[in-house]
Short mmCIF file of C-alpha atoms in Angstrom, two decimals:
data_model
loop_
_atom_site.label_atom_id
_atom_site.label_comp_id
_atom_site.label_asym_id
_atom_site.label_seq_id
_atom_site.Cartn_x
_atom_site.Cartn_y
_atom_site.Cartn_z
CA MET A 1 -11.18 45.20 -18.90
CA GLU A 2 -13.16 45.01 -15.61
CA GLU A 3 -15.08 41.55 -17.57
CA ASN A 4 -11.74 40.11 -17.93
CA LYS A 5 -11.04 40.51 -14.40
CA LYS A 6 -14.47 38.96 -13.49
CA ILE A 7 -13.78 35.99 -15.50
CA VAL A 8 -10.33 35.52 -14.09
CA LEU A 9 -11.73 35.48 -10.66
CA PHE A 10 -14.66 33.31 -11.73
CA VAL A 11 -12.16 30.78 -13.12
CA LEU A 12 -9.91 31.08 -10.08
CA MET A 13 -12.88 30.29 -7.89
CA VAL A 14 -13.92 27.28 -9.69
CA GLY A 15 -10.39 25.76 -9.95
CA PHE A 16 -10.22 26.30 -6.15
CA PHE A 17 -13.67 24.63 -5.59
CA VAL A 18 -12.69 21.63 -7.87
CA PHE A 19 -9.40 21.37 -6.10
CA THR A 20 -11.10 21.38 -2.60
CA ILE A 21 -13.16 18.56 -3.41
CA TYR A 22 -10.49 16.51 -5.53
CA LEU A 23 -8.37 16.94 -1.94
CA VAL A 24 -11.84 15.67 0.17
CA ILE A 25 -12.49 12.66 -2.35
CA SER A 26 -8.50 11.85 -2.37
CA LYS A 27 -8.30 11.50 1.38
CA LYS A 28 -11.43 9.32 1.41
CA ASN A 29 -9.86 7.12 -1.45
CA VAL A 30 -6.37 6.80 0.55
CA LEU A 31 -8.25 5.58 3.54
CA SER A 32 -10.36 3.02 1.51
CA VAL A 33 -7.38 1.68 -0.51
CA LEU A 34 -5.47 1.09 2.89
CA GLN A 35 -8.60 -0.85 4.35
CA GLU A 36 -8.80 -2.52 1.17
CA ASN A 37 -5.21 -3.73 0.90
CA TYR A 38 -5.33 -4.75 4.63
CA HIS A 39 -8.13 -6.86 4.01
CA ARG A 40 -6.80 -8.32 1.19
CA GLU A 41 -3.19 -9.15 3.00
CA ILE A 42 -5.31 -10.86 5.63
CA ILE A 43 -7.40 -13.26 3.23
CA ASP A 44 -4.13 -13.89 1.02
CA SER A 45 -2.02 -17.02 1.12
CA TYR A 46 1.16 -18.09 -0.21
CA GLN A 47 4.09 -20.13 0.46
CA GLY A 48 7.60 -21.06 -1.05
CA ASN A 49 11.09 -20.50 -1.08
CA ILE A 50 12.27 -17.07 -2.31
CA ASP A 51 14.50 -17.35 -5.48
CA GLY A 52 14.64 -13.59 -6.41
CA LYS A 53 13.30 -10.27 -5.38
CA TYR A 54 12.78 -7.43 -7.78
CA VAL A 55 10.88 -3.95 -8.41
CA ASP A 56 8.47 -3.97 -11.35
CA LYS A 57 9.15 -0.33 -12.42
CA GLU A 58 6.10 -1.01 -15.38
CA ASN A 59 3.73 -2.17 -12.56
CA HIS A 60 3.92 1.22 -10.50
CA ASN A 61 7.15 -0.06 -8.93
CA SER A 62 5.58 -2.82 -7.49
CA THR A 63 7.83 -4.90 -4.96
CA MET A 64 7.75 -8.62 -6.25
CA ILE A 65 9.19 -11.70 -5.08
CA ILE A 66 9.94 -14.82 -7.34
CA PHE A 67 9.35 -18.42 -5.90
CA ARG A 68 11.92 -20.89 -6.56
CA ASN A 69 8.66 -23.00 -8.25
CA GLY A 70 8.72 -20.31 -10.94
CA GLY A 71 5.76 -17.91 -9.49
CA ASN A 72 6.27 -14.78 -8.58
CA ARG A 73 3.90 -12.09 -6.49
CA GLY A 74 3.73 -8.71 -5.06
CA ILE A 75 4.39 -8.03 -1.59
CA HIS A 76 4.17 -5.05 0.60
CA PRO A 77 7.43 -3.15 0.50
CA TYR A 78 8.03 -2.91 4.27
CA PHE A 79 7.75 -6.81 4.25
CA TRP A 80 9.78 -7.29 0.94
CA GLY A 81 12.71 -5.37 2.84
CA LYS A 82 12.61 -7.62 5.66
CA VAL A 83 12.69 -11.15 3.36
CA GLN A 84 16.00 -12.41 1.47
CA VAL A 85 16.71 -14.51 -1.47
CA GLY A 86 16.94 -18.17 0.08
CA ASP A 87 14.37 -17.53 2.75
CA SER A 88 11.02 -20.04 2.84
CA ILE A 89 7.95 -17.84 3.48
CA SER A 90 4.54 -18.77 4.36
CA LYS A 91 1.28 -16.77 4.85
CA MET A 92 -1.93 -18.49 5.65
CA THR A 93 -5.34 -17.62 4.87
CA GLY A 94 -7.18 -15.26 7.72
CA ASP A 95 -3.96 -14.94 9.38
CA SER A 96 -2.03 -11.55 10.04
CA LEU A 97 1.46 -13.35 10.32
CA ILE A 98 4.05 -14.29 7.61
CA GLN A 99 6.58 -16.70 8.99
CA VAL A 100 9.89 -16.28 7.57
CA PHE A 101 12.42 -19.48 7.65
CA ARG A 102 16.15 -18.37 7.55
CA ASN A 103 19.09 -20.37 8.59
CA GLY A 104 17.14 -22.59 10.92
CA GLU A 105 15.37 -19.42 12.65
CA LYS A 106 11.69 -18.59 12.30
CA ILE A 107 10.74 -14.79 11.68
CA ILE A 108 7.51 -13.40 12.65
CA LEU A 109 6.30 -10.40 10.38
CA GLU A 110 3.19 -9.06 11.53
CA ILE A 111 0.85 -7.47 9.09
CA ALA A 112 -1.71 -6.11 11.45
CA PRO A 113 0.28 -3.45 13.55
CA LEU A 114 1.72 -1.80 10.35
CA TYR A 115 -1.74 -1.25 8.43
CA GLU A 116 -3.71 -0.47 11.83
CA LYS A 117 -0.91 2.35 12.24
CA VAL A 118 -1.06 3.42 8.69
CA ILE A 119 -4.68 3.50 8.68
CA GLU A 120 -5.18 5.39 12.10
CA ASP A 121 -2.35 7.99 10.71
CA GLU A 122 -4.78 8.54 7.58
CA LYS A 123 -7.70 8.87 9.72
CA ASN A 124 -5.82 11.36 11.95
CA LYS A 125 -4.86 13.55 8.90
CA LYS A 126 -8.83 14.18 8.21
CA SER A 127 -9.23 15.79 11.64
#
């Protein structure tokens, strides 16, 4: 009986150790993924008239827009919620702004503040 308790204790200790390592690695990975996505957003470019919006359930619930020319692309959920069918949008390589043209108005969506806040929040979680 005493041997069984030692085995259970050993398994619990190993499990706790593995779980702790997982938490440390996953925190680092979340920050890395955020920074990588931010970089991708900045270097990306696209433009066109939005013909539709949908959530791609087969691709991790990615928020997608469909362009009138038939192309489609993923867009960050925050910005996806701000654009509408019929809008014309433009994002230039190296710029952190998405320009949205709607009913004669120009709406600017800023990428940098969103990502910078989320990245900073994630860094503060590590502290």
